[in-house]
PDB file of N, CA and C in Angstrom:
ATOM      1  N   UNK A   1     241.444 154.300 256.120  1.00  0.00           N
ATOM      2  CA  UNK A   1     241.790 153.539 254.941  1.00  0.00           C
ATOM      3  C   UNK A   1     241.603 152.048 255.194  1.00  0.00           C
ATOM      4  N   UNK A   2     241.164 151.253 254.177  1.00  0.00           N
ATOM      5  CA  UNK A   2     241.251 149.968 254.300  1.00  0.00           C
ATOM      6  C   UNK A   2     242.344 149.335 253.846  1.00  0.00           C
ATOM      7  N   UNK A   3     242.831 148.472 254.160  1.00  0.00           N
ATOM      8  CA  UNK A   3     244.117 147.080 254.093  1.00  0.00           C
ATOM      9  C   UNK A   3     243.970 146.266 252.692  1.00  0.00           C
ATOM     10  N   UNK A   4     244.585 146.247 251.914  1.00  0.00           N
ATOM     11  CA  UNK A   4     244.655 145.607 250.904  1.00  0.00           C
ATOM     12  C   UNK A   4     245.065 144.087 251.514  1.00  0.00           C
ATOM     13  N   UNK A   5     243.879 143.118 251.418  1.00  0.00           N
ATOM     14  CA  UNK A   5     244.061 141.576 251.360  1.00  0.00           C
ATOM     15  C   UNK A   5     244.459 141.250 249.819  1.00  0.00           C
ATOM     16  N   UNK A   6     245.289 140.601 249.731  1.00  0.00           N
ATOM     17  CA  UNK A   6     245.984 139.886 248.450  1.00  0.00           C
ATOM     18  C   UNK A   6     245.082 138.818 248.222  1.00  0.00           C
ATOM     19  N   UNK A   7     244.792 137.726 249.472  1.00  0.00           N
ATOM     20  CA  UNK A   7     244.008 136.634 249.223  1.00  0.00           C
ATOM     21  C   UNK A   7     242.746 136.683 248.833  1.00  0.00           C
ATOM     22  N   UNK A   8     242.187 137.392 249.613  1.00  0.00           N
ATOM     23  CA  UNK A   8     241.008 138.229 249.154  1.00  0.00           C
ATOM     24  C   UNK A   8     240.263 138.472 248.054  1.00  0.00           C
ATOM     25  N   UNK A   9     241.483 139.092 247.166  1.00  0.00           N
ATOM     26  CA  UNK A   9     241.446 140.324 246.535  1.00  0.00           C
ATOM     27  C   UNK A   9     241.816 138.789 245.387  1.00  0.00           C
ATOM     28  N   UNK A  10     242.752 137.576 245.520  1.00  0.00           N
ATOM     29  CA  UNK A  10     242.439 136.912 244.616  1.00  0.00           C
ATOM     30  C   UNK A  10     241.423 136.172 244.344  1.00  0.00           C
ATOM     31  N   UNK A  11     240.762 135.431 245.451  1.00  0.00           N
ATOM     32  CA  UNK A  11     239.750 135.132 244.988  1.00  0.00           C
ATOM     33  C   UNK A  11     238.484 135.736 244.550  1.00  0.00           C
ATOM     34  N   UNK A  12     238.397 136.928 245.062  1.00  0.00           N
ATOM     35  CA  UNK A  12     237.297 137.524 244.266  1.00  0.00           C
ATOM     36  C   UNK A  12     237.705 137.849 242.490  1.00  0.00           C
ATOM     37  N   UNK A  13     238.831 137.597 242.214  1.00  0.00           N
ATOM     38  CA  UNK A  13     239.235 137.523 240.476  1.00  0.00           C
ATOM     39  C   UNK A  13     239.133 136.222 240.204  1.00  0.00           C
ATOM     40  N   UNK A  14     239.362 134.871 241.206  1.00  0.00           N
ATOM     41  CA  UNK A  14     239.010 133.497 240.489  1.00  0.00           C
ATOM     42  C   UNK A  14     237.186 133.653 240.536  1.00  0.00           C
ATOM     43  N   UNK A  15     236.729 134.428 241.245  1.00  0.00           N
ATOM     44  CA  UNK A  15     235.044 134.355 241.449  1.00  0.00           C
ATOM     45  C   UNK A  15     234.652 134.981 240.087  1.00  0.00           C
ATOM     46  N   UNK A  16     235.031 135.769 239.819  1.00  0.00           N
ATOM     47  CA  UNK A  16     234.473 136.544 238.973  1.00  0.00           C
ATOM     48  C   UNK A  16     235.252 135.690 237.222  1.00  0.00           C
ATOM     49  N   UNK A  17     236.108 135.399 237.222  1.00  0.00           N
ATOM     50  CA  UNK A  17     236.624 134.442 236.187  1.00  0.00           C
ATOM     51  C   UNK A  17     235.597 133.551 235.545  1.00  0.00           C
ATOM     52  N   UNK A  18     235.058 132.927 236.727  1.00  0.00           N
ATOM     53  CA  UNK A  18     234.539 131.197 236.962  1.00  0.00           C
ATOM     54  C   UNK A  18     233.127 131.837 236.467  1.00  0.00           C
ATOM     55  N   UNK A  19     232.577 133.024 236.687  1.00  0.00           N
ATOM     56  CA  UNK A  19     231.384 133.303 236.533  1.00  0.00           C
ATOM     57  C   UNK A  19     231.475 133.894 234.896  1.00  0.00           C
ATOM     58  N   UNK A  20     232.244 134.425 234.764  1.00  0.00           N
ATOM     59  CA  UNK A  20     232.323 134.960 233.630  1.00  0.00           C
ATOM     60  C   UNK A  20     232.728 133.608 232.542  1.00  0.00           C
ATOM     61  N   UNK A  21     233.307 132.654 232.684  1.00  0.00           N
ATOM     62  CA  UNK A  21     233.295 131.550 231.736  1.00  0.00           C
ATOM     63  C   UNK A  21     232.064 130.482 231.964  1.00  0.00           C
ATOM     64  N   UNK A  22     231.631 130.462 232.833  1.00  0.00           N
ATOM     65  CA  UNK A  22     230.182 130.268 233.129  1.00  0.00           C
ATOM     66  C   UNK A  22     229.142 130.496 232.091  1.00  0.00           C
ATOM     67  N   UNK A  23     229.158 131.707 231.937  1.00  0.00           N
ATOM     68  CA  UNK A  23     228.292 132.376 231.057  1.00  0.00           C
ATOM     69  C   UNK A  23     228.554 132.743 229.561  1.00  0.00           C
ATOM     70  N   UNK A  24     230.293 132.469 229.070  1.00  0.00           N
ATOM     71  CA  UNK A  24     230.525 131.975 228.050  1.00  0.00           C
ATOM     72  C   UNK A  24     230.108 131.085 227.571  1.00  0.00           C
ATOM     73  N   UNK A  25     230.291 130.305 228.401  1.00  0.00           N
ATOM     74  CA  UNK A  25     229.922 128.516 227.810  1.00  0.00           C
ATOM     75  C   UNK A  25     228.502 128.567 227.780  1.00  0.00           C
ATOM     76  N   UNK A  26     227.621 129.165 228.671  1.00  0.00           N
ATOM     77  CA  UNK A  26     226.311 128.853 227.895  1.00  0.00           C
ATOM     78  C   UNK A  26     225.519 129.544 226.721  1.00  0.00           C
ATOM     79  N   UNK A  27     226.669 130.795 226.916  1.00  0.00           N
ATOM     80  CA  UNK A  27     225.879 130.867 225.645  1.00  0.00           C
ATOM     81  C   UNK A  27     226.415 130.400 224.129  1.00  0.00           C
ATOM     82  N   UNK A  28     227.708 129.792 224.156  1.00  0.00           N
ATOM     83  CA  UNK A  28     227.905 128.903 223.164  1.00  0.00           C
ATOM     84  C   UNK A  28     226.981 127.742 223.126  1.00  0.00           C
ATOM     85  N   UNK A  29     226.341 127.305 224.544  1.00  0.00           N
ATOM     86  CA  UNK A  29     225.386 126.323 223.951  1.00  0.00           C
ATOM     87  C   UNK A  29     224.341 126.823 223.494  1.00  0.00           C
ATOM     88  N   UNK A  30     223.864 127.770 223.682  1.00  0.00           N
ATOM     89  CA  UNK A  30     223.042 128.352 222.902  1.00  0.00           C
ATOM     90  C   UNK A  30     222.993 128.406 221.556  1.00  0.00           C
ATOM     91  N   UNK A  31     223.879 128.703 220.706  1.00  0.00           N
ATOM     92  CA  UNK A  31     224.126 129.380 219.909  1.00  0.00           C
ATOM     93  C   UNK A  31     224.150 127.464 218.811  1.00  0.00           C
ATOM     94  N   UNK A  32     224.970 127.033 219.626  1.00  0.00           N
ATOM     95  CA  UNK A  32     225.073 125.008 218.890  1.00  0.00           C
ATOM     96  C   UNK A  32     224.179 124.571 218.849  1.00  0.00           C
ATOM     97  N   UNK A  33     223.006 124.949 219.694  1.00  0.00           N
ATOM     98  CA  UNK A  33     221.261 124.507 219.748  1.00  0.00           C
ATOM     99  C   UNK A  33     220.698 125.351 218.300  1.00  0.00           C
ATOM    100  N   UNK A  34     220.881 126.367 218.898  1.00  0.00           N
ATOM    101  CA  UNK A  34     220.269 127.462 217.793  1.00  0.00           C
ATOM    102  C   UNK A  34     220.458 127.038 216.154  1.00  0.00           C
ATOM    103  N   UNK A  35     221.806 126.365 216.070  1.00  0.00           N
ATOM    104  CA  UNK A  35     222.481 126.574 214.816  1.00  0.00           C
ATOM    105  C   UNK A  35     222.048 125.129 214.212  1.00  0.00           C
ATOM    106  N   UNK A  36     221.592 124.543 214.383  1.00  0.00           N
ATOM    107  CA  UNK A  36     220.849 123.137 214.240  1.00  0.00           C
ATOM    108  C   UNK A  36     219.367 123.332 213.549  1.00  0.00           C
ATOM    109  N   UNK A  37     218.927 124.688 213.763  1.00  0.00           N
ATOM    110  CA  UNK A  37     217.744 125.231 213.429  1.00  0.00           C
ATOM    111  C   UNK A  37     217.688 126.019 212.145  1.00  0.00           C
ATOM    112  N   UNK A  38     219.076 126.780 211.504  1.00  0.00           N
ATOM    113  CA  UNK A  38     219.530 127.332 210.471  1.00  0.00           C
ATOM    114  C   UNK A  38     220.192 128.175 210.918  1.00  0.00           C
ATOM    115  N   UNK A  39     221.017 129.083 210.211  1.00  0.00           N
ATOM    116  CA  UNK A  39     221.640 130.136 210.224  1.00  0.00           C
ATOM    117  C   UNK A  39     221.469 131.062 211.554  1.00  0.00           C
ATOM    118  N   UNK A  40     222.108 131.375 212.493  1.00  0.00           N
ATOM    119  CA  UNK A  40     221.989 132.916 213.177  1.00  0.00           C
ATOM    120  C   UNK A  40     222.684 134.021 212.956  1.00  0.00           C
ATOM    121  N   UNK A  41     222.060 134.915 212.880  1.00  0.00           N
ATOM    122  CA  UNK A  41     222.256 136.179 212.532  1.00  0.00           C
ATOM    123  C   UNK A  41     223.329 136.438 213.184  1.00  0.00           C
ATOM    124  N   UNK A  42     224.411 137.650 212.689  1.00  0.00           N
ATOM    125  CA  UNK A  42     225.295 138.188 213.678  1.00  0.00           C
ATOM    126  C   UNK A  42     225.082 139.234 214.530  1.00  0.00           C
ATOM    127  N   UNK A  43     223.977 140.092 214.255  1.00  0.00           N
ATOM    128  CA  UNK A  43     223.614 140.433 215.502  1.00  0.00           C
ATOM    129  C   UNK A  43     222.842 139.244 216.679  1.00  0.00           C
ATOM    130  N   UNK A  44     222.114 138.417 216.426  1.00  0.00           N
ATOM    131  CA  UNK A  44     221.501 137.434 217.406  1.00  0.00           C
ATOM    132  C   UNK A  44     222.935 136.896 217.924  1.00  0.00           C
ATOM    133  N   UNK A  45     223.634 136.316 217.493  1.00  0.00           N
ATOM    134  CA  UNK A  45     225.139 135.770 218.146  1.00  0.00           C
ATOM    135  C   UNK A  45     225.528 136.733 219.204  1.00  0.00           C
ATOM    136  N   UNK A  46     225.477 138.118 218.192  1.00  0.00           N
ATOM    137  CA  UNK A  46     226.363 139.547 219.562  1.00  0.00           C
ATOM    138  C   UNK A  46     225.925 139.269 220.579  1.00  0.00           C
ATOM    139  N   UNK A  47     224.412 139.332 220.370  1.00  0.00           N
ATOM    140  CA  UNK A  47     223.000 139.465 222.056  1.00  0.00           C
ATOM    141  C   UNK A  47     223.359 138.828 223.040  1.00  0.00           C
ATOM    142  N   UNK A  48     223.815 137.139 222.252  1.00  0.00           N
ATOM    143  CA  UNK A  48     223.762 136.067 223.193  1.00  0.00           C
ATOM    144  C   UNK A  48     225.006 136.420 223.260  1.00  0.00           C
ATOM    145  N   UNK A  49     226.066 136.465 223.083  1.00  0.00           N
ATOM    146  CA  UNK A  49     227.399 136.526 223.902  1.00  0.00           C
ATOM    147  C   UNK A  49     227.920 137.330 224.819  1.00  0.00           C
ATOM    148  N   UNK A  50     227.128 138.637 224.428  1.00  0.00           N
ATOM    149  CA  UNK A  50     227.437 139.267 225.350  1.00  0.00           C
ATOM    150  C   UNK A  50     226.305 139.654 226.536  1.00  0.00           C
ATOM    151  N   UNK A  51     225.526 138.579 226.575  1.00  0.00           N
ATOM    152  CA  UNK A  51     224.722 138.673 227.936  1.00  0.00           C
ATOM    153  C   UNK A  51     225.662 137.910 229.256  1.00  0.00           C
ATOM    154  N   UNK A  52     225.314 138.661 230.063  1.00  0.00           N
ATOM    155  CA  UNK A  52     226.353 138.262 231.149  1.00  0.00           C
ATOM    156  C   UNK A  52     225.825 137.286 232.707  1.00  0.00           C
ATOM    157  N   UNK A  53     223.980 137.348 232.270  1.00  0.00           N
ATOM    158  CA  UNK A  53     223.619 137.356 233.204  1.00  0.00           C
ATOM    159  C   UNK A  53     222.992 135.870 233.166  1.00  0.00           C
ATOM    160  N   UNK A  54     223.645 134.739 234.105  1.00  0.00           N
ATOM    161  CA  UNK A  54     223.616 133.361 234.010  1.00  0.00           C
ATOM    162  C   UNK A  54     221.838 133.094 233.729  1.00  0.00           C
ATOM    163  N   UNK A  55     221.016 133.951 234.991  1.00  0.00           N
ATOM    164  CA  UNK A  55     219.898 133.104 234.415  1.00  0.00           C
ATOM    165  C   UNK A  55     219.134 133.553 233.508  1.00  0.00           C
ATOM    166  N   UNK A  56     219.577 134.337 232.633  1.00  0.00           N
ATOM    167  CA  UNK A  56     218.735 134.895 231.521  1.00  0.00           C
ATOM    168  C   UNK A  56     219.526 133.888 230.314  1.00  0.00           C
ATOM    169  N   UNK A  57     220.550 133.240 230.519  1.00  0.00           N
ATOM    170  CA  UNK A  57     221.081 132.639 229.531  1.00  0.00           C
ATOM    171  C   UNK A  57     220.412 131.086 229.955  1.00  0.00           C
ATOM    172  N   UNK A  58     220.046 130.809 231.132  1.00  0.00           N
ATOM    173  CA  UNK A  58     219.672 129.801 231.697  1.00  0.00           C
ATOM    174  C   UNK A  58     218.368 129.858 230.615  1.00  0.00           C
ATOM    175  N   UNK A  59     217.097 130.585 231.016  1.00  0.00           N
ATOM    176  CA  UNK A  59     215.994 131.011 229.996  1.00  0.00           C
ATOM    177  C   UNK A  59     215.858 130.586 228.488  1.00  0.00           C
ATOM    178  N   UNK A  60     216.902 131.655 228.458  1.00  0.00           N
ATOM    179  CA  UNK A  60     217.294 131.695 226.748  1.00  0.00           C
ATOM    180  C   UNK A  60     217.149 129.685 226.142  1.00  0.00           C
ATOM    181  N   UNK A  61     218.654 129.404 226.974  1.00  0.00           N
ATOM    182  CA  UNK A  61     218.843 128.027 226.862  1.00  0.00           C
ATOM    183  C   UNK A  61     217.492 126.888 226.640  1.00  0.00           C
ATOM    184  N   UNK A  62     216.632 127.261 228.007  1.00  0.00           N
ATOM    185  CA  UNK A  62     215.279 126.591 228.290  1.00  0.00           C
ATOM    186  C   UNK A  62     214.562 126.807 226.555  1.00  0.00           C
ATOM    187  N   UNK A  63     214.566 127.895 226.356  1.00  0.00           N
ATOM    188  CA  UNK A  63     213.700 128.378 225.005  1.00  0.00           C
ATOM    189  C   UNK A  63     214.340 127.876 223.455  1.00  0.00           C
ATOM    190  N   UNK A  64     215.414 127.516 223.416  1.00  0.00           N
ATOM    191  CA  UNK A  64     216.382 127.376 222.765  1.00  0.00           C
ATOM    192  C   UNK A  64     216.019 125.769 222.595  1.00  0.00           C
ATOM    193  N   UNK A  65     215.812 125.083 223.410  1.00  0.00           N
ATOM    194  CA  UNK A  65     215.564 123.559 223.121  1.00  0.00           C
ATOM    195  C   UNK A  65     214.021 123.312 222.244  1.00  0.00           C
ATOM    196  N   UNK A  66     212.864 124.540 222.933  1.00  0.00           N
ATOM    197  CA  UNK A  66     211.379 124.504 223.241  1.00  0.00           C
ATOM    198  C   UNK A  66     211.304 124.922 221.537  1.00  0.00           C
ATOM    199  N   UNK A  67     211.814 125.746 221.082  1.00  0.00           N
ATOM    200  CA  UNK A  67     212.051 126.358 219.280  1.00  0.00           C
ATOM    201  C   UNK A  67     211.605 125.321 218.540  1.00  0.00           C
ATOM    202  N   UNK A  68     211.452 125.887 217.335  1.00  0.00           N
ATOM    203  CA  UNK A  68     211.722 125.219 216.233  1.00  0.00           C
ATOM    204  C   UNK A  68     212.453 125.793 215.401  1.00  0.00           C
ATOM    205  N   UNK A  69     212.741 127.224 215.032  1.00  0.00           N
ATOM    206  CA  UNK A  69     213.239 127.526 214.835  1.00  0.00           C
ATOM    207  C   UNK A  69     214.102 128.826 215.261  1.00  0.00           C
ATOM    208  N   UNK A  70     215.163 129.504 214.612  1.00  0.00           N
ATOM    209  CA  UNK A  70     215.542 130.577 215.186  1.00  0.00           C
ATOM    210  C   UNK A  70     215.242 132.037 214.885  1.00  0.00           C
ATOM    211  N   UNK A  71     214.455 132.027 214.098  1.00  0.00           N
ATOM    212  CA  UNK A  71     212.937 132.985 214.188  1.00  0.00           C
ATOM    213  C   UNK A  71     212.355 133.408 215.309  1.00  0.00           C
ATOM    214  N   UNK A  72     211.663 131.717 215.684  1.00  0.00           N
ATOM    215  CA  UNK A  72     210.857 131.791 216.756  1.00  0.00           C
ATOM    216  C   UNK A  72     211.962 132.004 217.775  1.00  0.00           C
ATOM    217  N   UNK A  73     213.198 131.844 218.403  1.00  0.00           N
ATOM    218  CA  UNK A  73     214.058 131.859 219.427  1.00  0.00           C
ATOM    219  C   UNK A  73     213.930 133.546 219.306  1.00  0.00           C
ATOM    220  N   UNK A  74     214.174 134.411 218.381  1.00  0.00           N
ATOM    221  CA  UNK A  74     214.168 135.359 218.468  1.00  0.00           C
ATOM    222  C   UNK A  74     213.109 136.118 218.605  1.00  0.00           C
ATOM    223  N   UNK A  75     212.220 135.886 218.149  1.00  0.00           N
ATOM    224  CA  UNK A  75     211.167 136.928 218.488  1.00  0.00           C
ATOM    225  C   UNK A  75     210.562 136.798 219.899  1.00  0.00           C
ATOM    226  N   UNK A  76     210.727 135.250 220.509  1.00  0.00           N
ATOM    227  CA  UNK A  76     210.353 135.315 221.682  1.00  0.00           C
ATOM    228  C   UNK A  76     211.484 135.460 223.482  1.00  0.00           C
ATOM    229  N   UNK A  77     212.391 135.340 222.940  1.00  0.00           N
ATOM    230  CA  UNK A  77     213.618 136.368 223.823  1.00  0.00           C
ATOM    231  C   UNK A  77     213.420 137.719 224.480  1.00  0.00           C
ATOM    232  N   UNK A  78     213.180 138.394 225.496  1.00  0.00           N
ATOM    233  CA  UNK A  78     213.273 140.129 225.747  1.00  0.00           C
ATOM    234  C   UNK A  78     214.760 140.687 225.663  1.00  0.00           C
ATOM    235  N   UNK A  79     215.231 141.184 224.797  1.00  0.00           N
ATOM    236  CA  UNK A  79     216.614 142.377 225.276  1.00  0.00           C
ATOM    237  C   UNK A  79     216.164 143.622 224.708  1.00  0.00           C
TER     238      UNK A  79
END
């Protein structure tokens, strides 16, 4: 059996916290870029919020400035 570390065992919940609001916040910037462009859909909002994975939101973000609109943000995105 293995030993339950407490310390451990907390910071891997502040790690995983920090990463997970990480990736909140960008994809709210996403979404404040996006919305400057017109309307987003509520499924396009779902996509982006619930992607979890920093550098695909990193991407997204990159593409999100490069737009003109959120048409084009969407059709050129992969999920």
């Amino acid at each position: 059996l293995t030993e339950y570390n407490e310390k451990k065992h907390m910071k891997m919940i502040r790690r995983d916290a920090r990463a997970e609001g990480k990736a909140e916040g960008k994809a709210e910037d996403i979404l404040t870029l996006l919305m400057h462009y017109g309307q987003v859909s509520e499924q396009l909002s779902t996509i982006i919020k619930a992607e979890e994975d920093v550098e695909v939101l990193d991407r997204w973000f990159a593409l999100a400035i490069k737009v003109g609109s959120v048409e084009e943000f969407e059709e050129q995105i992969q999920y």
